[in-house]
Coordinates of C-alpha atoms in Angstrom, one line a residue:
Chain A
X15 CA 52.2 36.0 -52.3
X16 CA 51.1 35.9 -56.0
X17 CA 52.9 32.6 -56.4
X18 CA 51.1 31.2 -53.3
X19 CA 47.7 32.3 -54.5
X20 CA 48.4 30.8 -58.0
X21 CA 49.3 27.5 -56.4
X22 CA 46.2 27.5 -54.3
X23 CA 44.0 28.4 -57.3
X24 CA 45.5 25.4 -59.2
X25 CA 44.6 23.1 -56.3
X26 CA 41.1 24.6 -56.2
X27 CA 40.6 23.7 -59.8
X28 CA 41.7 20.1 -59.2
X29 CA 39.4 19.8 -56.2
X30 CA 36.5 21.2 -58.1
X31 CA 37.0 18.7 -60.8
X32 CA 37.1 15.8 -58.3
X33 CA 33.9 17.2 -56.7
X34 CA 32.3 17.4 -60.1
X35 CA 33.2 13.7 -60.8
X36 CA 32.0 12.5 -57.5
X37 CA 28.7 14.4 -57.6
X38 CA 28.1 13.3 -61.1
X39 CA 28.6 9.6 -60.2
X40 CA 26.6 9.8 -57.0
X41 CA 23.7 11.5 -58.8
X42 CA 23.5 8.8 -61.4
X43 CA 23.5 6.1 -58.7
X44 CA 20.4 7.7 -57.2
X45 CA 17.3 5.8 -58.1
X46 CA 14.9 7.5 -60.6
X47 CA 15.3 9.9 -63.4
X48 CA 14.0 13.4 -64.2
X49 CA 11.3 11.7 -66.3
X50 CA 10.2 9.2 -63.7
X51 CA 6.6 10.4 -63.7
X52 CA 3.3 8.9 -64.7
X53 CA 3.2 11.2 -67.7
X54 CA 6.5 9.8 -69.0
X55 CA 5.2 6.3 -68.7
X56 CA 2.3 7.1 -71.0
X57 CA 4.5 8.2 -73.9
X58 CA 5.4 5.8 -76.7
X59 CA 8.8 4.1 -76.5
X60 CA 9.9 6.2 -79.5
X61 CA 8.8 9.5 -77.7
X62 CA 10.6 8.3 -74.6
X63 CA 13.7 7.7 -76.6
X64 CA 13.5 11.2 -78.2
X65 CA 13.1 12.8 -74.8
X66 CA 16.1 11.0 -73.4
X67 CA 18.2 11.7 -76.4
X68 CA 17.3 15.4 -76.2
X69 CA 19.1 15.6 -72.8
X70 CA 21.8 13.0 -73.8
X71 CA 20.4 10.6 -71.1
X72 CA 20.6 7.7 -73.6
X73 CA 24.3 7.8 -73.9
X74 CA 26.8 6.0 -71.6
X75 CA 27.7 7.8 -68.4
X76 CA 31.3 8.6 -69.4
X77 CA 30.1 10.3 -72.6
X78 CA 27.5 12.3 -70.6
X79 CA 30.2 13.3 -68.1
X80 CA 32.7 14.3 -70.8
X81 CA 30.1 16.5 -72.5
X82 CA 29.1 18.0 -69.2
X83 CA 32.7 18.9 -68.3
X84 CA 33.5 20.4 -71.7
X85 CA 30.3 22.5 -71.6
X86 CA 31.1 23.6 -68.1
X87 CA 34.5 24.8 -69.2
X88 CA 32.7 27.0 -71.7
X89 CA 30.5 28.4 -68.9
X90 CA 27.5 26.3 -69.9
X91 CA 26.1 24.3 -67.0
X92 CA 23.2 22.9 -69.1
X93 CA 19.5 23.5 -68.8
X94 CA 17.2 22.7 -66.0
X95 CA 15.0 19.6 -66.5
X96 CA 12.3 21.0 -64.2
X97 CA 12.2 24.7 -65.1
X98 CA 12.0 23.7 -68.7
X99 CA 14.5 25.3 -71.1
X100 CA 16.0 27.6 -68.4
X101 CA 19.8 27.5 -68.3
X102 CA 21.0 26.4 -64.9
X103 CA 23.0 29.6 -64.4
X104 CA 19.8 31.6 -64.8
X105 CA 17.9 29.4 -62.5
X106 CA 20.6 29.7 -59.8
X107 CA 21.0 33.4 -60.2
X108 CA 17.3 34.1 -60.0
X109 CA 17.3 32.4 -56.6
X110 CA 20.6 33.4 -55.1
X111 CA 19.9 37.1 -54.7
X112 CA 17.4 36.8 -51.8
X113 CA 19.5 34.2 -50.0
X114 CA 22.6 36.4 -50.3
X115 CA 20.8 39.5 -49.2
X116 CA 19.4 37.9 -46.1
X117 CA 22.7 36.0 -45.4
X118 CA 24.9 39.1 -45.8
X119 CA 22.7 41.1 -43.5
X120 CA 22.6 38.4 -40.9
X121 CA 26.4 38.2 -41.0
X122 CA 26.9 41.9 -40.6
X123 CA 24.5 42.3 -37.8
X124 CA 25.7 39.1 -36.1
X125 CA 29.4 39.9 -36.3
X126 CA 28.9 43.5 -35.3
X127 CA 26.9 42.8 -32.2
X128 CA 28.6 39.5 -31.4
X129 CA 32.2 40.7 -31.6
X130 CA 31.4 43.9 -29.6
X131 CA 29.5 42.0 -27.0
X132 CA 32.3 39.4 -26.7
X133 CA 35.1 42.0 -26.4
X134 CA 33.2 44.0 -23.8
X135 CA 32.4 40.8 -21.9
X136 CA 36.1 39.9 -21.8
X137 CA 37.1 43.3 -20.6
X138 CA 34.4 43.2 -17.9
X139 CA 35.0 39.6 -17.0
X140 CA 32.3 38.3 -14.6
X141 CA 30.5 41.6 -14.9
X142 CA 26.9 42.2 -16.0
X143 CA 27.7 42.3 -19.8
X144 CA 29.8 39.2 -19.4
X145 CA 27.0 37.2 -17.8
X146 CA 24.5 38.5 -20.3
X147 CA 26.7 37.6 -23.2
X148 CA 27.2 34.1 -22.0
X149 CA 23.4 33.7 -21.6
X150 CA 22.9 35.0 -25.2
X151 CA 25.6 32.8 -26.5
X152 CA 24.3 29.6 -24.9
X153 CA 20.7 30.4 -26.1
X154 CA 21.9 31.4 -29.5
X155 CA 23.8 28.3 -30.1
X156 CA 21.4 25.8 -28.6
X157 CA 18.1 27.2 -29.8
X158 CA 17.6 26.4 -33.5
X159 CA 17.1 29.5 -35.7
X160 CA 13.6 28.4 -36.9
X161 CA 12.5 28.9 -33.3
X162 CA 13.8 32.4 -33.3
X163 CA 12.2 32.9 -36.7
X164 CA 8.8 31.7 -35.5
X165 CA 9.0 34.0 -32.4
X166 CA 10.0 37.0 -34.5
X167 CA 7.3 36.3 -37.0
X168 CA 4.6 36.1 -34.4
X169 CA 5.6 39.0 -32.1
X170 CA 7.1 41.5 -34.4
X171 CA 5.4 40.6 -37.6
X172 CA 1.9 39.7 -36.4
X173 CA 1.3 41.1 -33.0
X174 CA 3.1 44.4 -33.4
X175 CA 2.8 44.5 -37.2
X176 CA 6.1 46.4 -37.5
X177 CA 7.5 44.4 -40.4
X178 CA 6.0 42.4 -43.2
X179 CA 5.9 38.6 -42.9
X180 CA 5.1 35.8 -45.3
X181 CA 5.9 37.4 -48.7
X182 CA 8.9 38.7 -50.6
X183 CA 8.4 42.1 -52.1
X184 CA 10.6 44.8 -50.6
X185 CA 13.7 45.2 -48.5
X186 CA 11.6 45.4 -45.4
X187 CA 10.7 41.7 -45.9
X188 CA 14.3 40.8 -45.5
X189 CA 14.7 42.3 -42.0
X190 CA 13.0 39.6 -39.9
X191 CA 14.7 36.7 -41.6
X192 CA 18.0 38.4 -41.3
X193 CA 17.4 38.9 -37.6
X194 CA 16.4 35.3 -37.2
X195 CA 19.5 34.1 -39.1
X196 CA 21.9 36.5 -37.2
X197 CA 21.4 34.8 -33.9
X198 CA 23.8 31.9 -34.6
X199 CA 26.7 34.0 -35.9
X200 CA 26.1 36.5 -33.1
X201 CA 26.3 33.8 -30.4
X202 CA 29.3 32.0 -32.0
X203 CA 31.4 35.0 -32.6
X204 CA 30.6 36.5 -29.2
X205 CA 31.6 33.3 -27.5
X206 CA 34.8 32.9 -29.5
X207 CA 36.1 36.4 -29.3
X208 CA 35.3 36.5 -25.6
X209 CA 37.3 33.3 -24.9
X210 CA 40.2 34.5 -27.1
X211 CA 40.3 38.0 -25.6
X212 CA 40.3 36.6 -22.1
X213 CA 43.1 34.3 -23.1
X214 CA 45.1 37.2 -24.6
X215 CA 44.5 39.4 -21.6
X216 CA 46.3 36.8 -19.5
X217 CA 49.4 36.8 -21.8
X218 CA 52.7 38.2 -20.6
X219 CA 52.9 40.7 -23.4
X220 CA 49.8 42.4 -22.1
X221 CA 51.5 42.9 -18.8
X222 CA 54.5 44.3 -20.7
X223 CA 52.2 46.6 -22.6
X224 CA 50.5 47.7 -19.3
X225 CA 53.9 48.3 -17.7
X226 CA 54.6 50.9 -20.5
X227 CA 51.9 53.1 -19.1
X228 CA 49.3 53.2 -21.9
X229 CA 45.5 53.8 -21.8
X230 CA 43.1 51.0 -21.6
X231 CA 41.8 51.8 -25.1
X232 CA 45.2 51.7 -26.6
X233 CA 45.9 48.4 -24.8
X234 CA 42.8 46.9 -26.3
X235 CA 43.1 48.2 -29.8
X236 CA 46.8 47.9 -30.4
X237 CA 47.8 44.9 -28.3
X238 CA 44.7 42.7 -27.6
X239 CA 42.4 42.7 -30.5
X240 CA 44.9 41.9 -33.2
X241 CA 45.9 38.8 -31.3
X242 CA 42.5 37.7 -30.2
X243 CA 40.9 38.0 -33.7
X244 CA 43.3 35.5 -35.2
X245 CA 41.4 32.3 -34.2
X246 CA 38.1 34.0 -34.8
X247 CA 38.9 34.5 -38.5
X248 CA 38.9 30.8 -39.0
X249 CA 35.2 30.4 -38.0
X250 CA 34.1 33.6 -39.8
X251 CA 35.1 32.1 -43.2
X252 CA 32.9 29.0 -43.1
X253 CA 30.2 30.9 -41.2
X254 CA 29.9 33.4 -44.1
X255 CA 29.5 30.7 -46.7
X256 CA 27.0 28.8 -44.6
X257 CA 24.8 31.9 -44.4
X258 CA 25.2 33.1 -48.0
X259 CA 24.2 29.8 -49.4
X260 CA 20.8 30.1 -47.7
X261 CA 19.0 28.3 -45.0
X262 CA 16.2 26.0 -45.9
X263 CA 14.3 26.5 -42.7
X264 CA 14.4 30.3 -42.7
X265 CA 13.5 30.4 -46.4
X266 CA 10.5 28.3 -46.0
X267 CA 9.3 30.0 -42.8
X268 CA 9.5 33.5 -44.4
X269 CA 8.6 32.3 -48.0
X270 CA 11.8 33.6 -49.4
X271 CA 12.5 32.4 -53.0
X272 CA 16.0 31.5 -52.1
X273 CA 18.7 29.0 -53.0
X274 CA 18.2 26.6 -50.1
X275 CA 14.8 25.7 -51.3
X276 CA 16.1 25.4 -54.9
X277 CA 18.7 22.8 -53.7
X278 CA 16.2 20.5 -52.0
X279 CA 13.7 20.9 -54.9
X280 CA 16.4 19.9 -57.4
X281 CA 17.3 16.8 -55.5
X282 CA 13.6 15.8 -55.2
X283 CA 13.0 16.3 -58.9
X284 CA 16.3 14.7 -60.0
X285 CA 17.1 18.0 -61.8
X286 CA 20.7 16.8 -62.5
X287 CA 22.1 19.9 -64.0
X288 CA 20.8 22.1 -61.2
X289 CA 22.2 19.7 -58.6
X290 CA 25.6 19.8 -60.3
X291 CA 25.5 23.5 -60.7
X292 CA 24.7 24.2 -57.1
X293 CA 27.2 21.7 -55.8
X294 CA 30.0 23.3 -57.8
X295 CA 28.9 26.7 -56.8
X296 CA 28.8 25.7 -53.1
X297 CA 32.2 24.0 -53.3
X298 CA 33.7 27.0 -55.1
X299 CA 32.4 29.4 -52.4
X300 CA 33.8 27.2 -49.6
X301 CA 37.1 27.0 -51.2
X302 CA 37.2 30.7 -51.9
X303 CA 36.3 31.3 -48.3
X304 CA 39.1 29.1 -47.0
X305 CA 41.6 30.8 -49.4
X306 CA 40.5 34.2 -48.2
X307 CA 40.6 33.0 -44.6
X308 CA 44.2 31.9 -45.0
X309 CA 45.2 35.1 -46.7
X310 CA 43.5 37.1 -43.9
X311 CA 45.3 35.0 -41.4
X312 CA 48.7 35.7 -42.8
X313 CA 48.0 39.4 -42.9
X314 CA 47.0 39.5 -39.3
X315 CA 49.6 37.1 -37.9
X316 CA 53.2 37.8 -38.9
X317 CA 54.3 34.4 -37.7
X318 CA 52.5 32.7 -40.6
X319 CA 53.5 35.1 -43.4
X320 CA 52.9 33.5 -46.7
X321 CA 55.9 35.0 -48.5
X322 CA 57.9 31.9 -47.9
X323 CA 61.5 31.9 -46.9
X324 CA 61.5 34.9 -44.7
X325 CA 60.4 34.3 -41.1
X326 CA 58.1 31.3 -41.6
X327 CA 60.3 29.0 -39.5
Chain B
X5 CA 76.8 54.9 0.8
X6 CA 74.6 56.4 3.5
X7 CA 74.5 59.9 1.9
X8 CA 72.8 58.4 -1.1
X9 CA 69.3 59.6 -1.8
X10 CA 66.3 57.3 -1.3
X11 CA 64.5 56.8 -4.5
X12 CA 61.8 54.5 -3.5
X13 CA 60.5 53.6 0.0
X14 CA 58.1 50.8 0.5
X15 CA 56.6 50.9 4.0
X16 CA 54.7 48.1 5.6
X17 CA 53.0 46.9 2.5
X18 CA 50.1 44.4 2.7
X19 CA 48.8 42.9 -0.5
X20 CA 46.0 40.3 -0.9
X21 CA 44.7 38.5 -3.9
X22 CA 41.1 37.5 -4.0
X23 CA 40.7 34.3 -5.9
X24 CA 38.0 31.7 -6.2
X25 CA 39.7 29.4 -3.7
X26 CA 40.1 32.1 -1.0
X27 CA 42.0 35.3 -0.2
X28 CA 45.7 34.9 -0.6
X29 CA 47.7 37.1 1.8
X30 CA 50.5 37.4 -0.7
X31 CA 52.5 40.2 1.0
X32 CA 52.3 40.8 4.7
X33 CA 54.1 43.8 5.9
X34 CA 57.1 44.3 3.6
X35 CA 59.3 47.4 3.9
X36 CA 62.4 48.3 2.0
X37 CA 64.2 51.3 0.5
X38 CA 65.8 51.7 -2.8
X39 CA 68.7 54.2 -3.2
X40 CA 69.9 56.0 -6.2
X41 CA 71.9 53.9 -8.7
X42 CA 72.0 50.7 -6.7
X43 CA 71.0 47.2 -7.4
X44 CA 68.7 45.6 -4.9
X45 CA 68.1 41.9 -5.3
X46 CA 64.9 40.4 -3.9
X47 CA 65.4 36.7 -3.3
X48 CA 62.9 34.1 -2.3
X49 CA 61.3 30.9 -3.6
X50 CA 58.1 30.8 -5.6
X51 CA 55.2 32.1 -3.6
X52 CA 57.3 34.2 -1.3
X53 CA 55.6 37.4 -2.6
X54 CA 58.6 38.9 -4.3
X55 CA 56.9 39.3 -7.7
X56 CA 53.6 40.5 -6.2
X57 CA 55.5 43.2 -4.2
X58 CA 56.9 44.6 -7.4
X59 CA 53.7 44.3 -9.3
X60 CA 52.0 46.2 -6.5
X61 CA 54.6 49.0 -6.8
X62 CA 53.8 49.3 -10.5
X63 CA 50.0 49.1 -9.9
X64 CA 49.9 46.0 -12.1
X65 CA 48.4 43.5 -9.7
X66 CA 46.6 40.6 -11.2
X67 CA 42.8 40.5 -11.2
X68 CA 41.5 40.3 -7.6
X69 CA 44.7 41.7 -6.2
X70 CA 44.9 44.9 -4.1
X71 CA 47.1 46.7 -1.7
X72 CA 45.4 46.6 1.7
X73 CA 47.7 48.9 3.5
X74 CA 51.2 50.5 3.4
X75 CA 52.7 53.2 1.3
X76 CA 55.0 53.3 -1.7
X77 CA 56.9 56.6 -1.8
X78 CA 58.5 57.5 -5.1
X79 CA 60.5 60.6 -4.8
X80 CA 58.6 61.3 -1.6
X81 CA 55.1 60.9 -3.1
X82 CA 52.8 58.1 -2.2
X83 CA 51.9 56.4 -5.5
X84 CA 49.5 53.9 -4.0
X85 CA 46.9 56.6 -4.0
X86 CA 47.6 57.7 -7.6
X87 CA 44.8 57.6 -10.1
X88 CA 45.1 55.3 -13.1
X89 CA 46.0 58.3 -15.2
X90 CA 48.8 59.4 -12.8
X91 CA 50.1 55.8 -12.7
X92 CA 50.3 55.8 -16.5
X93 CA 52.9 58.5 -16.3
X94 CA 54.9 56.6 -13.7
X95 CA 54.9 53.3 -15.6
X96 CA 57.5 53.3 -18.3
X97 CA 58.7 56.8 -17.6
X98 CA 59.8 56.5 -14.0
X99 CA 59.6 52.8 -13.3
X100 CA 59.8 50.2 -16.0
X101 CA 59.8 46.4 -15.9
X102 CA 61.3 43.5 -17.7
X103 CA 60.0 40.0 -17.3
X104 CA 61.0 36.4 -16.9
X105 CA 60.1 34.9 -20.3
X106 CA 61.3 37.0 -23.2
X107 CA 59.6 34.6 -25.6
X108 CA 56.1 35.6 -24.4
X109 CA 56.7 39.1 -23.2
X110 CA 56.7 40.8 -26.6
X111 CA 53.6 41.3 -28.6
X112 CA 53.9 38.7 -31.5
X113 CA 51.9 40.8 -33.9
X114 CA 53.8 44.1 -33.6
X115 CA 57.2 44.8 -35.0
X116 CA 60.0 45.1 -32.5
X117 CA 60.6 48.7 -33.7
X118 CA 57.0 49.7 -33.1
X119 CA 57.1 48.2 -29.6
X120 CA 60.1 50.4 -28.8
X121 CA 58.8 53.6 -30.4
X122 CA 55.4 53.1 -28.7
X123 CA 57.2 53.6 -25.3
X124 CA 58.7 56.9 -26.6
X125 CA 55.4 58.0 -28.1
X126 CA 53.7 57.5 -24.7
X127 CA 56.2 59.4 -22.6
X128 CA 58.1 61.7 -24.9
X129 CA 55.3 63.6 -26.7
X130 CA 57.8 66.1 -28.1
X131 CA 59.5 63.6 -30.4
X132 CA 58.7 63.3 -34.1
X133 CA 58.1 60.0 -35.7
X134 CA 61.5 60.1 -37.4
X135 CA 63.2 61.0 -34.1
X136 CA 61.5 58.1 -32.4
X137 CA 62.6 55.7 -35.1
X138 CA 66.2 57.0 -34.9
X139 CA 66.2 56.7 -31.1
X140 CA 64.8 53.1 -31.3
X141 CA 67.5 52.0 -33.7
X142 CA 70.1 53.6 -31.4
X143 CA 68.6 51.7 -28.4
X144 CA 68.7 48.5 -30.3
X145 CA 72.3 49.1 -31.1
X146 CA 72.9 50.0 -27.4
X147 CA 71.6 46.7 -26.2
X148 CA 73.9 44.8 -28.6
X149 CA 71.6 43.8 -31.4
X150 CA 73.4 43.6 -34.7
X151 CA 72.0 45.3 -37.8
X152 CA 69.5 47.4 -35.7
X153 CA 68.2 49.2 -38.8
X154 CA 67.2 46.0 -40.4
X155 CA 65.9 44.5 -37.2
X156 CA 63.7 47.5 -36.5
X157 CA 61.0 46.2 -38.9
X158 CA 61.1 42.6 -37.8
X159 CA 58.7 40.7 -35.6
X160 CA 59.6 39.1 -32.2
X161 CA 59.5 35.5 -33.6
X162 CA 62.5 36.4 -35.8
X163 CA 64.6 37.0 -32.7
X164 CA 66.2 34.4 -30.3
X165 CA 65.4 34.3 -26.6
X166 CA 68.5 36.3 -25.6
X167 CA 67.9 38.8 -28.3
X168 CA 64.3 39.2 -27.3
X169 CA 65.4 39.9 -23.7
X170 CA 67.7 42.6 -25.1
X171 CA 64.8 44.1 -26.9
X172 CA 62.8 44.0 -23.7
X173 CA 65.6 45.9 -22.0
X174 CA 65.8 48.5 -24.8
X175 CA 62.0 49.0 -24.4
X176 CA 62.3 49.3 -20.6
X177 CA 65.2 51.8 -20.8
X178 CA 63.8 53.8 -23.7
X179 CA 62.7 56.7 -21.5
X180 CA 65.6 56.4 -19.1
X181 CA 63.5 55.5 -16.1
X182 CA 64.8 56.0 -12.5
X183 CA 64.0 52.4 -11.6
X184 CA 64.1 49.2 -13.6
X185 CA 62.4 46.2 -12.1
X186 CA 63.7 43.0 -13.5
X187 CA 61.5 40.1 -12.6
X188 CA 63.7 37.0 -13.0
X189 CA 65.2 38.4 -16.2
X190 CA 67.6 35.5 -16.8
X191 CA 65.6 32.5 -15.6
X192 CA 64.4 31.5 -19.0
X193 CA 67.7 31.9 -20.7
X194 CA 70.8 29.7 -21.4
X195 CA 73.6 30.1 -18.8
X196 CA 75.9 31.8 -21.2
X197 CA 73.2 34.2 -22.3
X198 CA 72.3 34.9 -18.7
X199 CA 75.8 36.3 -18.0
X200 CA 75.6 38.5 -21.1
X201 CA 72.2 39.9 -20.1
X202 CA 73.4 40.6 -16.6
X203 CA 76.5 42.4 -17.9
X204 CA 74.4 44.4 -20.3
X205 CA 72.1 45.5 -17.4
X206 CA 75.1 46.5 -15.3
X207 CA 76.6 48.4 -18.2
X208 CA 73.4 50.3 -19.0
X209 CA 72.8 51.0 -15.4
X210 CA 76.0 53.0 -15.3
X211 CA 75.2 54.7 -18.6
X212 CA 71.8 56.0 -17.6
X213 CA 72.0 56.0 -13.8
X214 CA 69.1 53.7 -13.1
X215 CA 68.4 51.8 -9.9
X216 CA 67.6 48.2 -10.5
X217 CA 65.4 45.9 -8.4
X218 CA 66.2 42.4 -9.6
X219 CA 63.9 39.6 -8.5
X220 CA 65.4 36.2 -8.6
X221 CA 65.8 32.9 -6.9
X222 CA 69.3 32.4 -8.3
X223 CA 71.9 33.3 -5.7
X224 CA 74.6 33.3 -8.4
X225 CA 72.7 36.1 -10.2
X226 CA 72.5 37.9 -6.8
X227 CA 76.2 37.6 -6.2
X228 CA 77.1 39.0 -9.6
X229 CA 74.9 42.0 -9.7
X230 CA 73.5 43.1 -6.4
X231 CA 74.6 45.8 -4.0
X232 CA 72.0 44.9 -1.4
X233 CA 69.9 41.8 -0.9
X234 CA 66.4 41.4 0.5
X235 CA 65.4 37.9 1.4
X236 CA 61.6 37.2 1.4
X237 CA 59.7 34.3 2.8
X238 CA 56.0 33.6 3.1
X239 CA 55.0 37.1 2.1
X240 CA 57.3 38.7 4.7
X241 CA 60.9 39.9 4.6
X242 CA 63.3 37.6 6.4
X243 CA 66.6 39.4 6.1
X244 CA 67.9 42.5 4.3
X245 CA 71.5 43.8 4.1
X246 CA 74.4 44.6 2.0
X247 CA 75.5 41.7 -0.3
X248 CA 78.5 40.8 1.9
X249 CA 76.5 40.9 5.1
X250 CA 73.8 38.6 3.8
X251 CA 76.2 36.3 2.0
X252 CA 78.9 36.0 4.7
X253 CA 77.1 37.0 7.9
X254 CA 73.6 35.8 7.4
X255 CA 71.4 35.9 10.4
X256 CA 68.1 34.3 9.4
X257 CA 67.9 30.5 9.4
X258 CA 66.1 30.7 6.0
X259 CA 69.0 32.6 4.5
X260 CA 71.4 30.0 5.9
X261 CA 69.3 27.2 4.3
X262 CA 69.3 29.0 1.0
X263 CA 73.1 29.4 1.0
X264 CA 73.5 25.7 1.9
X265 CA 71.3 24.7 -1.0
X266 CA 73.8 26.1 -3.6
X267 CA 75.4 23.2 -5.4
X268 CA 79.2 23.1 -5.0
X269 CA 81.3 21.8 -7.8
X270 CA 83.9 19.2 -6.7
X271 CA 82.1 18.6 -3.5
X272 CA 82.6 15.2 -1.8
X273 CA 79.0 15.2 -0.7
X274 CA 76.8 13.4 -3.3
X275 CA 73.5 14.9 -2.1
X276 CA 72.3 18.4 -2.7
X277 CA 71.1 20.0 0.4
X278 CA 67.5 21.2 0.3
X279 CA 65.4 22.8 3.0
X280 CA 62.8 20.2 4.0
X281 CA 59.1 21.0 3.8
X282 CA 57.3 23.4 1.5
X283 CA 56.3 27.1 1.7
X284 CA 53.3 28.1 3.8
X285 CA 49.8 28.3 2.3
X286 CA 49.1 32.0 2.2
X287 CA 45.4 31.6 2.1
X288 CA 45.7 30.6 5.8
X289 CA 49.0 32.2 6.8
X290 CA 50.6 31.0 10.0
X291 CA 50.3 33.2 13.0
X292 CA 54.0 32.9 14.0
X293 CA 57.1 33.0 11.8
X294 CA 56.1 31.6 8.4
X295 CA 59.4 29.7 8.2
X296 CA 59.0 28.0 11.6
X297 CA 57.8 24.6 10.4
X298 CA 60.9 24.2 8.2
X299 CA 63.4 25.9 10.5
X300 CA 66.0 23.7 12.2
X301 CA 66.5 26.3 14.9
X302 CA 62.8 26.7 15.6
X303 CA 61.7 27.6 19.1
X304 CA 58.3 27.2 20.7
X305 CA 57.6 30.9 20.5
X306 CA 58.3 31.0 16.7
X307 CA 55.0 29.2 15.9
X308 CA 53.0 31.3 18.3
X309 CA 54.0 34.9 17.8
X310 CA 55.3 36.7 14.7
X311 CA 59.0 37.6 15.2
X312 CA 60.3 41.2 15.4
X313 CA 62.9 42.8 13.2
X314 CA 66.3 43.2 14.6
X315 CA 69.1 45.4 13.3
X316 CA 72.7 44.2 13.2
X317 CA 74.2 47.1 11.4
X318 CA 73.0 50.2 9.7
X319 CA 71.5 48.2 6.9
X320 CA 71.5 44.7 8.0
X321 CA 68.2 43.5 9.5
X322 CA 66.5 40.1 10.1
X323 CA 63.1 39.1 11.3
X324 CA 63.7 36.2 13.6
X325 CA 63.0 35.2 17.2
X326 CA 66.6 34.0 17.7
X327 CA 67.9 37.5 18.2
X328 CA 65.3 38.6 20.7
X329 CA 66.7 39.6 24.1
X330 CA 64.2 37.4 25.9
X331 CA 65.1 34.4 23.9
X332 CA 68.8 35.0 24.3
X333 CA 68.2 35.2 28.0
X334 CA 66.3 32.0 28.1
X335 CA 69.1 30.2 26.3

């Protein structure tokens, strides 16, 4: 197991390096520079030269890249061009908190309701809960989350006035965006676990289990869920990262100072170091999620035990 | 033989399955008895209702399936009216089942040992955890699995097909049930393994005095294990009798057709005999004898009215118009 994780981490580092190279090159190909403003034009050539030199922008790309990578290995991702003199890590960390809070809450609510609904729906196939779940699932997947956001904002925030809307001060402000954001994971997880559970309930080993004379609850907990959760784990991994890294639409609707907005701003402003930092952060989170997914997979399904040699035929 | 006690009596059972494409009349008036420590083979082709009959006995009909009428007496008590809770005590403890495909019949995410001890936990509440484990290892040894202590903690995918069927048998017999229903237990296995599994079942039957209902379409299997044979066709029973009666003095044309379809080694004849036609559609079951359209001895009356059951000996019976007094007179 340790050997396997070590190997995976090694590959992760290589992948991250390649992503850094690619992003760096693509970023430089983009037209414009951080100083592409009218004010910059007004400076004297010497002042311009000084400004560029300050950020090493006058040097050849490979030198810039080499410097960036060596600094990165020391944990220094450079400073932001836009939020002057702020280190990239601080810029990112000041914005990631709200996104993660909203995202994590959305995931927890979404999975809790979605998985329970899906499992009940499968057990009561073609019953009321099943039909309701399917309606919710179709709506949740097809209606964009900003529509849900607008509805929540108008009815619960404005009409009823139960929760604050439009500013970011206390935890209460995070409730509505979390609700808006939880619709999609709720619908997706409900649909997946329902389909998987229905499939598992058709399996021969469920008939075997029933022929042993056990309660419905035991059948569900001991024989059904562990098998039906396996494919759902796959979608949970990427879903978690998607939500933790913030949603631009939800953030702008609820004016959350989150990371989704930061990313678009940094691209607009050619804030190279912030773009790089965010890309590497996102890639890292995705790769971590995939690694955790794979480990979780192997813990749940003995047929894909990671400890190579034994069993994995 | 006749002084043997009746263990299970199925009387005039009707089972229907409600599906999207209509109501399937899967079992239409099947009756049979099972005596103590005997092996009854239920023979018939796919869709003859043999599996459904047994699932109905266990109360494990698929979604949409239900027993419309008839009784199932287990030790004199009608279990068709049992509550789900009462049935739980029947399943596994009094009647247990093994299935056709050992590769899919075991839970892939649970150790083999746990799947055996679970059965003990459900029906032998007095046992401690250690006793259950000890008993499970003993059972694994009993069904001929080498290194049972080591195998106890392994998962089903680490076993071969034949070994998995042995595990299934050890689970089914863990609580020493009175009846073991084996639904095509050897169909998915290699021929050599088939014989081993059948021998094992016979050996264990003697050891723990269980009656076996074996469902199969393989007449070779029937010949090697059964004491009595029940032939089913189109949701009804065609013929029932002792093994010798059904094999050497068959009365029903369907049974004759089945016997003729057995391939014979060194036969001059190049072609394998098969009964022409296909089984009836049980969504719209025929009014008369279900076998009539394929029967080479079919009479006019066969398609119009359902045949009655005629006895030839104490245990040998067939449901066919050919043995009706009026038909005999007309001939």
